[in-house]
Coordinates of C-alpha atoms in Angstrom, one line a residue:
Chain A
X1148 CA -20.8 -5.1 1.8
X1149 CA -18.9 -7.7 -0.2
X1150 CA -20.1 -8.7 -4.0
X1151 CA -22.5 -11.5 -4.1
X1152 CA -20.5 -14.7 -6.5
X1153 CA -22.6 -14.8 -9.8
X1154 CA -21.8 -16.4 -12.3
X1155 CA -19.8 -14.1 -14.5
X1156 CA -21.3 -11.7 -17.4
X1157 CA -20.5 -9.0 -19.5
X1158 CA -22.0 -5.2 -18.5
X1159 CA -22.4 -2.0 -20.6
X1160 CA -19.9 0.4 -19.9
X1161 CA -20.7 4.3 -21.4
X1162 CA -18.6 6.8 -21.6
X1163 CA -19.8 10.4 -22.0
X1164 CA -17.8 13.5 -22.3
X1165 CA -14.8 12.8 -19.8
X1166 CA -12.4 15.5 -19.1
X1167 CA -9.7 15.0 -16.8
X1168 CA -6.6 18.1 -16.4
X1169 CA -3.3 17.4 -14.3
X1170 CA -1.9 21.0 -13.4
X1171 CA -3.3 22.3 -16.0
X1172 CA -3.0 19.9 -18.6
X1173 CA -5.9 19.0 -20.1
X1174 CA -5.2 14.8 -20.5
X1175 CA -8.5 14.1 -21.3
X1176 CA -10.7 16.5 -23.5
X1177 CA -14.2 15.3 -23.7
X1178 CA -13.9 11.4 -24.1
X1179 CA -17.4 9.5 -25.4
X1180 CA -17.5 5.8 -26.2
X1181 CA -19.8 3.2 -25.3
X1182 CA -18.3 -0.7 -24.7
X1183 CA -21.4 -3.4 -25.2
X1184 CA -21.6 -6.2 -22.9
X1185 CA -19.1 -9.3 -24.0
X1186 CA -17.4 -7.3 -26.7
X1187 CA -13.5 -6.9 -26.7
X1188 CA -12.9 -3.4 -26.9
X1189 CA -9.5 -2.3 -27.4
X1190 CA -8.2 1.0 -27.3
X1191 CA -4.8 2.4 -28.9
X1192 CA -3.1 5.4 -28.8
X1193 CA 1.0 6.4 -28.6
X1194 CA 2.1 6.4 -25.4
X1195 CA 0.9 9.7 -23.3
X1196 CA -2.2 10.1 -25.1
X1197 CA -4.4 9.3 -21.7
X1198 CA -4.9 5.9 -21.9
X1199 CA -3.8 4.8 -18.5
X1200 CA -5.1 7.6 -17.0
X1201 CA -8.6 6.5 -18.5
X1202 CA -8.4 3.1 -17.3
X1203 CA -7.7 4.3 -13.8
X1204 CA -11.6 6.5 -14.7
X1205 CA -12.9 3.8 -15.2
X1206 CA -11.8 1.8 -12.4
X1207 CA -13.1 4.1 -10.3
X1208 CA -9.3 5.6 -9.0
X1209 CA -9.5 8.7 -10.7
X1210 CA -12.3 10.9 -10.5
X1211 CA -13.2 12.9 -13.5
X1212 CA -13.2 16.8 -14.2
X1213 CA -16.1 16.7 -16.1
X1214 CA -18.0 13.6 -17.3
X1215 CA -19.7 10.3 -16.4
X1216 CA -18.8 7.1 -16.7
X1217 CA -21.9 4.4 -16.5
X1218 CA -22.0 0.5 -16.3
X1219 CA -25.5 -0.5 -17.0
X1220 CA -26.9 2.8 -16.5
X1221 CA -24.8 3.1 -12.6
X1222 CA -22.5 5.7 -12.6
X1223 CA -19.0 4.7 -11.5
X1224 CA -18.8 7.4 -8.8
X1225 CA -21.8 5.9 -7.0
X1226 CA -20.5 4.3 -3.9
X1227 CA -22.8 1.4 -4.5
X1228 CA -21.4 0.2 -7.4
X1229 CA -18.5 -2.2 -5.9
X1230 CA -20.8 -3.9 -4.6
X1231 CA -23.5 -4.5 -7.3
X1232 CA -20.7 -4.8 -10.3
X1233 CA -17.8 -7.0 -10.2
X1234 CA -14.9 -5.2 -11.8
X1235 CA -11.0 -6.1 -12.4
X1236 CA -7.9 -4.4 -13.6
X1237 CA -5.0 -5.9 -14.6
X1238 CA -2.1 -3.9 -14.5
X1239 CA 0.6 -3.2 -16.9
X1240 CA 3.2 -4.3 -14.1
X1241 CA 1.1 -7.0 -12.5
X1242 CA 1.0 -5.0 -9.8
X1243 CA 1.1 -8.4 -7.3
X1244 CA 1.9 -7.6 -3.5
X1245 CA 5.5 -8.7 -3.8
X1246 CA 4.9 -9.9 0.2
X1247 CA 3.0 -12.6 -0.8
X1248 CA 3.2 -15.8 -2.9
X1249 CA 1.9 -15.9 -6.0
X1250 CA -1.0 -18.2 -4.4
X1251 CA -2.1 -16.2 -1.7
X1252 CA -2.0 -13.3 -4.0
X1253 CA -4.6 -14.6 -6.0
X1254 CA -6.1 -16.0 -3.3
X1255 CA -6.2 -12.2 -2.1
X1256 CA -9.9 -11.0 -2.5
X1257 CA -11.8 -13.9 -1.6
X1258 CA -9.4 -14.2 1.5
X1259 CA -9.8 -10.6 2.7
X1260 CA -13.7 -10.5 1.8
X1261 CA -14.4 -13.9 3.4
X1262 CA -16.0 -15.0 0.8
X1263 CA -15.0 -18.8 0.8
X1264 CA -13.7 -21.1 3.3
X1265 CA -9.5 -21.9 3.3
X1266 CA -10.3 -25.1 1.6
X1267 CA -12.3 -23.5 -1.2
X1268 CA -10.3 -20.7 -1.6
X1269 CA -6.9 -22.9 -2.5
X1270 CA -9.4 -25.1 -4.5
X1271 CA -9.9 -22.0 -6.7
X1272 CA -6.7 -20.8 -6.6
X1273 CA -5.2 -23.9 -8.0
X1274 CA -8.1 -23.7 -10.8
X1275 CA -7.2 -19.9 -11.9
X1276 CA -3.6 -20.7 -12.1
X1277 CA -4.0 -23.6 -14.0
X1278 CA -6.6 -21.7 -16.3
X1279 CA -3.5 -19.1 -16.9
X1280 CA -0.6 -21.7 -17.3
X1281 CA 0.6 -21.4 -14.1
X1282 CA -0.2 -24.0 -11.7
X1283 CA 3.8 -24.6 -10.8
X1284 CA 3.8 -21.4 -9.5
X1285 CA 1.4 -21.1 -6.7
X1286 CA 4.0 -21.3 -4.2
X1287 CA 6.2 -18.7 -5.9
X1288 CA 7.1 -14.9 -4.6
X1289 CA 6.6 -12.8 -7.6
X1290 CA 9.9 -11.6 -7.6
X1291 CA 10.7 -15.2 -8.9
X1292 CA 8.7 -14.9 -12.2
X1293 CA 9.4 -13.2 -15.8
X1294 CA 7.4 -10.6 -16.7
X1295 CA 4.8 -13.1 -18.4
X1296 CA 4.4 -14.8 -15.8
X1297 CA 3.5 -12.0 -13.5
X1298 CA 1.0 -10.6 -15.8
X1299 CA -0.8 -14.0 -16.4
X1300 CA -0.9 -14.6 -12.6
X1301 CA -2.4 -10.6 -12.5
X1302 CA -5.2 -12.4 -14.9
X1303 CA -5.7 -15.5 -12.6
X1304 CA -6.6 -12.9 -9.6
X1305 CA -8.4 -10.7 -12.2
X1306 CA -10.4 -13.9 -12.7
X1307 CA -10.7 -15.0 -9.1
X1308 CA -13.5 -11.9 -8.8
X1309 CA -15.6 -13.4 -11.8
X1310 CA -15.5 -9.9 -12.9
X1311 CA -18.2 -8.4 -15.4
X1312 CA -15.9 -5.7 -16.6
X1313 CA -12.0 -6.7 -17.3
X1314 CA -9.8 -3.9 -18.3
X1315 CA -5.8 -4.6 -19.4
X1316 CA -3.5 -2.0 -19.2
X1317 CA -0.8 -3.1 -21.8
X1318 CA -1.2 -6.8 -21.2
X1319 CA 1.8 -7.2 -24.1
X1320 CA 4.4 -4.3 -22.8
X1321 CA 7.7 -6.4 -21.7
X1322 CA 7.0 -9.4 -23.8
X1323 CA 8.4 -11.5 -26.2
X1324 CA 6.5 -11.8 -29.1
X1325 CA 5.6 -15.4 -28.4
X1326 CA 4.3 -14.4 -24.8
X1327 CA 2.5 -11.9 -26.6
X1328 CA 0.2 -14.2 -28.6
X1329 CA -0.2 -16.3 -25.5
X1330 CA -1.2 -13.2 -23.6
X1331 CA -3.6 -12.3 -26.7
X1332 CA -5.1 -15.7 -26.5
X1333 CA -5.8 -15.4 -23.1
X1334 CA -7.7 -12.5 -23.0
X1335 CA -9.7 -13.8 -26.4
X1336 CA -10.4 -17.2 -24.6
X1337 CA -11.4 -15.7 -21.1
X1338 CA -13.7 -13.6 -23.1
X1339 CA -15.3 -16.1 -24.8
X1340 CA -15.8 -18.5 -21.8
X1341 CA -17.4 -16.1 -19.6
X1342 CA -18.8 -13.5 -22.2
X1343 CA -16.8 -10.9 -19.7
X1344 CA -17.2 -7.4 -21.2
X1345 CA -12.9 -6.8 -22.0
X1346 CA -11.5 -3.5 -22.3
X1347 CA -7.6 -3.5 -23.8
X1348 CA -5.3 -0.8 -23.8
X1349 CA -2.6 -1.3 -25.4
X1350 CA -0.5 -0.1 -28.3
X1351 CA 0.7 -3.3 -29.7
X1352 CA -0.9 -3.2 -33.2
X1353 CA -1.1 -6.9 -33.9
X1354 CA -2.4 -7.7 -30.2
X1355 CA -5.6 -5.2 -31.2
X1356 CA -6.2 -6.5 -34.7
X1357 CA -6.0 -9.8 -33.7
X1358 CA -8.3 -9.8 -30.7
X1359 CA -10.7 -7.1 -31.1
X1360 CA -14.4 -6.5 -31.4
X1361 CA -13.9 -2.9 -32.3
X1362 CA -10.5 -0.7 -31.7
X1363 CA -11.0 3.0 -30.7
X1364 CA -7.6 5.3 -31.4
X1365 CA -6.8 8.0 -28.9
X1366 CA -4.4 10.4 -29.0
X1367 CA -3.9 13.9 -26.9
X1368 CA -7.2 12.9 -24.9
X1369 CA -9.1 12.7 -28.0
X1370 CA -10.8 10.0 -30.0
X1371 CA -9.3 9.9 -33.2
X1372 CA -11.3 7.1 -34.7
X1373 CA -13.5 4.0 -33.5
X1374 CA -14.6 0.8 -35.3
X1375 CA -13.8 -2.8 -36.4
X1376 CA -11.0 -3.5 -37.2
X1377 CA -11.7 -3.5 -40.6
X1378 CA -12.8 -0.1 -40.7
X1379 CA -9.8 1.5 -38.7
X1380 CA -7.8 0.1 -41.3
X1381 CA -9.7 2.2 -43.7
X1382 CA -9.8 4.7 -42.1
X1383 CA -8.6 8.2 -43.9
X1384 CA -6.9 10.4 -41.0
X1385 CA -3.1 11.0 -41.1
X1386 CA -2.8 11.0 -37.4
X1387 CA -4.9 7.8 -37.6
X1388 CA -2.7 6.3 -40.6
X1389 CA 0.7 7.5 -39.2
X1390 CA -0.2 5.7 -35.8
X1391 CA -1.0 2.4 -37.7
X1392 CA 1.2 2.0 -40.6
X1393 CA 5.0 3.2 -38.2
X1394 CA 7.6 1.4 -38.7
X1395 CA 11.2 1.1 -38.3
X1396 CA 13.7 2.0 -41.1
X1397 CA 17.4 2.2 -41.2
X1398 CA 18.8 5.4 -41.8
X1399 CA 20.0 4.7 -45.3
X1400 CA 16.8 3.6 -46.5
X1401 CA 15.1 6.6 -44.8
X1402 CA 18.0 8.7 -46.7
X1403 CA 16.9 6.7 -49.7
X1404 CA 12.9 7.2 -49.8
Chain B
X357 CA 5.8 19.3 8.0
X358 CA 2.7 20.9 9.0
X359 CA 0.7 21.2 5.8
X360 CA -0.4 17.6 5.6
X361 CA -1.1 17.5 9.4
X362 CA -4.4 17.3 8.8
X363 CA -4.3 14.3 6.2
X364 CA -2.5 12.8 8.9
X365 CA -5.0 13.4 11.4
X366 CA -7.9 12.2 9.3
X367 CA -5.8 9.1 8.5
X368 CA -5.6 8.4 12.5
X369 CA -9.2 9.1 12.4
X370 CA -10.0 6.8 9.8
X371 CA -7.8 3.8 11.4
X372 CA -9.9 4.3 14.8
X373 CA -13.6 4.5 13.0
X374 CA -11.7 0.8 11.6
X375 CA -10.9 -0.5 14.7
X376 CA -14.1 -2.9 14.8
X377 CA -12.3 -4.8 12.0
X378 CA -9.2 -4.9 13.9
X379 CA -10.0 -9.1 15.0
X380 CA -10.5 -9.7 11.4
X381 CA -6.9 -8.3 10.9
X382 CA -5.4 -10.2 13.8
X383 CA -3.2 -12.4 12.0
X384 CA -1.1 -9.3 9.8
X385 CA -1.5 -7.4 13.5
X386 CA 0.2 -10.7 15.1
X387 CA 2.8 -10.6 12.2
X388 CA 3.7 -6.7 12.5
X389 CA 3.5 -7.0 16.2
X390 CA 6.3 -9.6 15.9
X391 CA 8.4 -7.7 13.6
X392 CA 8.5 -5.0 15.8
X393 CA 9.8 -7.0 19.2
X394 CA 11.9 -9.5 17.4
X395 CA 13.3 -6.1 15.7
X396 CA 14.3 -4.3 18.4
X397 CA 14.4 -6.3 21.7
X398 CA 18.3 -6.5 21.5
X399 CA 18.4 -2.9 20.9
X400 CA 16.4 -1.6 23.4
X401 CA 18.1 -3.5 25.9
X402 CA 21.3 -2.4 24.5
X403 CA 20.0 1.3 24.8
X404 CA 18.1 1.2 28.3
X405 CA 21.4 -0.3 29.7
X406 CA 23.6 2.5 28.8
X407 CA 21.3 5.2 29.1
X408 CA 20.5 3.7 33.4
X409 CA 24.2 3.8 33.2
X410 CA 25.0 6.7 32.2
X411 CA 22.2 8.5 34.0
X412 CA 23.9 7.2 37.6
X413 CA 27.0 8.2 35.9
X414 CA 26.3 11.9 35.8
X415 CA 24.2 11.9 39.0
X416 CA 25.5 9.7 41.3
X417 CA 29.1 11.1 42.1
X418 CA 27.7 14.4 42.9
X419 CA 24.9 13.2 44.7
X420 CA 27.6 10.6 46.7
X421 CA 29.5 14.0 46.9
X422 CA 27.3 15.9 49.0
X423 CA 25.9 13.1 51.4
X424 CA 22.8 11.6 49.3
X425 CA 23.4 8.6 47.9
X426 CA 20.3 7.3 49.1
X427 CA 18.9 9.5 46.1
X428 CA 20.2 7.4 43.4
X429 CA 18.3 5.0 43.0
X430 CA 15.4 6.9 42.9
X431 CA 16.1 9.5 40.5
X432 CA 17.5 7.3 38.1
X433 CA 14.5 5.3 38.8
X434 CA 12.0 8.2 38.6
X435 CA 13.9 9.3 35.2
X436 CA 14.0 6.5 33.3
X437 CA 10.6 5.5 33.8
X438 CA 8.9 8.9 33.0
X439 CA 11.1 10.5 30.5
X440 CA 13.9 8.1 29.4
X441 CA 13.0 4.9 28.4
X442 CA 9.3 6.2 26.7
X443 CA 11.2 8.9 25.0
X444 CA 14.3 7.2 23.6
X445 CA 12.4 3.8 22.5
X446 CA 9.9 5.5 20.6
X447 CA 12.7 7.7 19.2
X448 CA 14.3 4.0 18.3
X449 CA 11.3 2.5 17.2
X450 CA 10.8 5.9 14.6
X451 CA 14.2 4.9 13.0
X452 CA 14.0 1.1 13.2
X453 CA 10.1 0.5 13.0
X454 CA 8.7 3.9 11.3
X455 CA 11.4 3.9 8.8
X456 CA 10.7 0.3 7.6
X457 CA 6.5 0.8 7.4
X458 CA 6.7 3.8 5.3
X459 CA 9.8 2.5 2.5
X460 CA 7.2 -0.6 2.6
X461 CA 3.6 0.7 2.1
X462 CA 5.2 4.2 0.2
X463 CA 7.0 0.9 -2.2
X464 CA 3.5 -0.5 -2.7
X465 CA 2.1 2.8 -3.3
X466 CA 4.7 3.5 -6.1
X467 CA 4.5 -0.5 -7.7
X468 CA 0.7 0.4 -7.6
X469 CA 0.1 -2.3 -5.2
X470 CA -1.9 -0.1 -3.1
X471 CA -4.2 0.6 -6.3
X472 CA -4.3 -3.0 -6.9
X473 CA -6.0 -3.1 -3.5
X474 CA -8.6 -0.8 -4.1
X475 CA -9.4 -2.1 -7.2
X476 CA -10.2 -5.7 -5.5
X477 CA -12.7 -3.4 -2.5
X478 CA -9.8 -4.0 -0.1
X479 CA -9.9 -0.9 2.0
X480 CA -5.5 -0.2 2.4
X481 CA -6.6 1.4 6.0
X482 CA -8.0 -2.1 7.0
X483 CA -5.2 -4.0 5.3
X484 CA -2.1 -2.3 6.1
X485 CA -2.6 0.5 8.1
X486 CA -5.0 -1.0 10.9
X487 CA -2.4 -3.6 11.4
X488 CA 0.5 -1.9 12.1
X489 CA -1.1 1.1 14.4
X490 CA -2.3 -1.7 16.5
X491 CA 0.7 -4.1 16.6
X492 CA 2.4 -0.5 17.1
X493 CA 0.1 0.7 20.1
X494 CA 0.7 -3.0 22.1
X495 CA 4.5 -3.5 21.5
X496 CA 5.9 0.0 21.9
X497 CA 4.5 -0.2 25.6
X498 CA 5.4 -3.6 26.2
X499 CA 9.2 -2.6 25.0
X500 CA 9.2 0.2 27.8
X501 CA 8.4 -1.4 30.5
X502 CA 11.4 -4.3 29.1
X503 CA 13.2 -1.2 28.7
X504 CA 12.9 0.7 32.2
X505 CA 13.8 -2.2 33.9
X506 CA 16.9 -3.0 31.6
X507 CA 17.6 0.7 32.5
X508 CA 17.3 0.6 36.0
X509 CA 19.5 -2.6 36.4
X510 CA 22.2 -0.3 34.3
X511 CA 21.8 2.3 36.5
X512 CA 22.2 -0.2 39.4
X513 CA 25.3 -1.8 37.5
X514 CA 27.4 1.2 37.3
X515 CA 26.3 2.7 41.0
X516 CA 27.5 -0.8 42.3
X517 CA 31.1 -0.6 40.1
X518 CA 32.0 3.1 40.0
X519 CA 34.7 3.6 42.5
X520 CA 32.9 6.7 43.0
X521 CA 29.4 5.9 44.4
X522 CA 30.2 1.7 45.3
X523 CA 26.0 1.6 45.7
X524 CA 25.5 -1.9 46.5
X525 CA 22.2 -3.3 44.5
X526 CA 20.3 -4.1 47.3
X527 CA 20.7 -0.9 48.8
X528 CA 20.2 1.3 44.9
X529 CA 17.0 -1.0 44.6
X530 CA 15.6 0.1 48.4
X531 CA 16.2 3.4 47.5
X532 CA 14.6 3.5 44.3
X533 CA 11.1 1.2 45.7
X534 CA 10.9 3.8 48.2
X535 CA 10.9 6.6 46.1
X536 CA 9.2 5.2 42.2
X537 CA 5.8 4.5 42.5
X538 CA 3.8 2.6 40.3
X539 CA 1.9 5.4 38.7
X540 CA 5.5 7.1 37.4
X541 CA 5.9 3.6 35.8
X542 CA 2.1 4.2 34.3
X543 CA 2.8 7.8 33.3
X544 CA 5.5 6.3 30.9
X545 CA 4.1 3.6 30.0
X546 CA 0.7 6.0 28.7
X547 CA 3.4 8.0 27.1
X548 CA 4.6 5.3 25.1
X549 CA 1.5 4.2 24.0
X550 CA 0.4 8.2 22.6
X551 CA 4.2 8.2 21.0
X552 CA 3.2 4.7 19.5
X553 CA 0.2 6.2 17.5
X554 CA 2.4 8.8 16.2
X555 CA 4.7 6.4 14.6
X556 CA 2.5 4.6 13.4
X557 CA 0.3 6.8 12.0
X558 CA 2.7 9.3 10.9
X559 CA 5.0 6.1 9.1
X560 CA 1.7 4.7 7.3
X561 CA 0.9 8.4 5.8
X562 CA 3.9 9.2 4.5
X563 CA 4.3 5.7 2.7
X564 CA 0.6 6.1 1.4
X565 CA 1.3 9.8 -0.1
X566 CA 5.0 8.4 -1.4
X567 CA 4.8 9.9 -5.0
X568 CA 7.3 10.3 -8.1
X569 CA 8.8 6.6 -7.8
X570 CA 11.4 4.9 -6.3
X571 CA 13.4 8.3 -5.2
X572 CA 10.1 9.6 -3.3
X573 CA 10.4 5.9 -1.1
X574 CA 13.6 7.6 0.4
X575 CA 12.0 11.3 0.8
X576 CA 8.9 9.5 2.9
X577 CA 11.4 7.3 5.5
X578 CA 13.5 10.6 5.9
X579 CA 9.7 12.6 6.5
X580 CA 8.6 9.6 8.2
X581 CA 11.2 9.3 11.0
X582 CA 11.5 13.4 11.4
X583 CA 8.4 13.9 11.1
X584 CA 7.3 11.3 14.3
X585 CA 10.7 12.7 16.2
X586 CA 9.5 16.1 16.2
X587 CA 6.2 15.3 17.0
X588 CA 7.1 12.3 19.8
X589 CA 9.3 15.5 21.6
X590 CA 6.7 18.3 21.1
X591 CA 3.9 15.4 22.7
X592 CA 6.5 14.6 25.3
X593 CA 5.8 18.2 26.6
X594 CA 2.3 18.3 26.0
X595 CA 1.7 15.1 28.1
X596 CA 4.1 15.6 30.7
X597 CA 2.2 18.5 31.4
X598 CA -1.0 16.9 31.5
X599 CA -0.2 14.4 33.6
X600 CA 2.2 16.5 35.8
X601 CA -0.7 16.7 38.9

């Protein structure tokens, strides 16, 4: 059963004690956060703290150890929940099927679920890349386009589903810092025109202060800290304060401190 | 090989229980299905030639030898159209075909394409594997019966021309009419199609369990095209058998 098209709004995804081990290897140790509906959540962490391997929990392409995962109330792992909740990832590579043009690519879901006819179909494909900057590029492979490009034209199908729940993976790994703010502005506006609930994982430090509702910090599978912005910035924990205030030094001034 | 037999059995299982979807799918089935002919037409002629040929090669002179060279025909006739021709295209098709669906879906697996899929509700058995099973299970019959005549006429060709056996073609083509009968053309034929399932399934597993990047793409075509050889020769046996009586 395919997702009935309404108009696009924000859900309540809950978090609650997720474990997840490789071999092992505990990657997840007891996760619990709650995202309202229409809020920008971002969450950061160093990379290998569990942060993809979360998105792909809440997704619903990773099953947890131990643990639920609940939007609105539905837990993910109910086989329902496709169809009542319209969800979206977009990848930190794009993740576009490189046999297709960058049209029919976004064209992808509505195609394959018959939920339009042609004609509408490259009606809102024309719309979604335009919405994203890229309406030169519909007939394009996506071996043609930069990095940037690819990720915005991952958005334009992300937005193709009207999805309740977005969730980035990295949206500003690869990019420029120009590209970057772009790429920040386009998840802040998307958010505000269709109240969509947003879920960012990244660790670029000035895409999460500058678009966030509240920021959660993960590291080893744990939550470090979670709040405004404001109050992360504040917030007294070394890991915390080592993961925020990093930066780059040349040797001899290191040699100097 | 044997330890993910019965992922790949499930996955077979799984791409029949789809099969009411398969008109939904018929424009990627039409687009595989073309790949695989305009692939390896030239080939399999190339191949059934030369293996007619050679097959009235080893025969014929000793056959001429001893006062039967009424049997050429048909035993070249019976042999490529039971055994030959199904066994040697669908070992071509593994290399040429097999080879190319798993480096494709096991590349989609490892640029998460595949993940992309599921994350849009698009079932990858529907999209990719449906598809190429089908367009698999249509044209690797259709290329045997191209190829057992191609191997006959080679088999003819090299009777007529061999200063050993100097079969004319009228007479290598009597011979063989009287002694083929449709059903060993058939018997191939359904041989074909059960070695056609293999690849295909076989190929569209090991690209969907491709894992640890771009060097597991090249460990899946090598497990791919192994994988369906051993299996299209242990089958070979197994059917013949079956349909020996």
């Amino acid at each position: 059963m395919n997702p009935s098209h309404q108009p696009a709004y924000g859900v309540r995804l809950e978090v609650r004690g997720l474990h997840k081990s490789f071999d092992g290897q505990e990657v997840l140790r007891g996760l619990d956060f709650v995202v309202e509906p229409g809020e920008i959540f971002v969450l950061m962490g160093p990379s290998g703290s569990g942060k993809s391997v979360l998105l792909k929990h809440l997704i619903g392409l990773e099953a947890p150890d131990a643990g639920e995962i609940l939007i609105n109330g539905d837990s993910i792992m109910t086989p329902e929940i496709a169809a009542k909740y319209r969800m979206a990832l977009v990848f930190q590579s794009g993740a576009l099927l490189n046999s297709l043009t960058v049209g029919e690519n976004v064209g992808l879901y509505l195609r394959e679920h018959r939920l339009k006819t042609p004609a509408e179909i490259a009606r809102i494909v024309a719309e979604k890349l335009a919405d994203v900057g890229l309406a030169d590029a519909i007939q394009k492979m996506p071996a043609e386009l930069s990095g940037g490009m690819k990720k915005r034209a991952a958005i334009a199908r992300a937005l193709v589903i009207e999805p309740q729940l977005i969730l980035y993976d990295e949206p500003t790994s690869e990019l420029d810092p120009l590209s970057s703010v772009v790429m920040g502005q386009e998840i802040w506006k998307l958010n505000q025109r269709t109240g969509v609930t947003s879920l960012v994982v990244t660790h670029d430090r000035d895409l999460a202060f500058g678009i966030a509702d509240r920021i959660a910090v993960i590291d080893e599978g744990r939550i470090l800290a979670i709040g405004t912005p404001e109050s992360i910035k504040q917030f007294k924990d070394p890991l915390v304060e080592k993961f925020l205030k990093a930066d780059f030094k040349r040797e001899t001034q290191i040699k100097s401190l | 090989m044997f330890d993910n037999i019965g992922q790949v059995v499930l996955l077979f299982w799984r791409t029949l229980a789809s099969l009411p979807v398969a008109w939904r799918q018929r424009e990627k089935v039409f687009e595989q299905f073309f790949e695989i002919g305009n692939a390896s037409l030239l080939m399999v002629c190339v191949l059934a030639f030369f293996i007619g040929g050679v097959l009235a090669l080893q025969t014929g002179p000793a056959l001429v030898a001893r006062g039967l060279p009424s049997a050429v025909g048909g035993i070249v006739g019976i042999a490529v159209a039971k055994e030959l021709a199904p066994v040697m295209m669908a070992i071509l098709i593994a290399g040429r075909i097999g080879s190319a669906m798993a480096a494709e879906i096991g590349s989609m697996r490892v640029y998460q394409e595949i993940d992309a899929l599921r994350t849009m509700n698009i079932n990858p058995i529907h999209y990719l594997v449906l598809p190429r099973v089908v367009a698999m299970a249509v044209a690797l019959p259709m290329l045997v019966v191209f190829a057992i005549l191609i191997g006959w006429f080679g088999g003819a060709t090299v009777a007529a021309v061999n200063r050993h056996m100097m079969i004319p073609y009228a007479a290598y083509f009597g011979d063989l009419r009287n002694m083929v009968e449709l059903k060993d053309v058939a018997n191939g034929v359904f041989k074909s199609f059960c070695f056609a399932l293999i690849i295909g399934t076989v190929s569209c597993h090991q690209g969907l369990t491709t894992m640890d990047g771009p060097r597991g793409i090249g460990r899946s075509v090598t497990k791919a095209v192994v994988n369906s050889i051993i299996l299209i020769v242990m089958f070979d046996y197994i059917l013949t058998r079956m349909l020996l009586h």
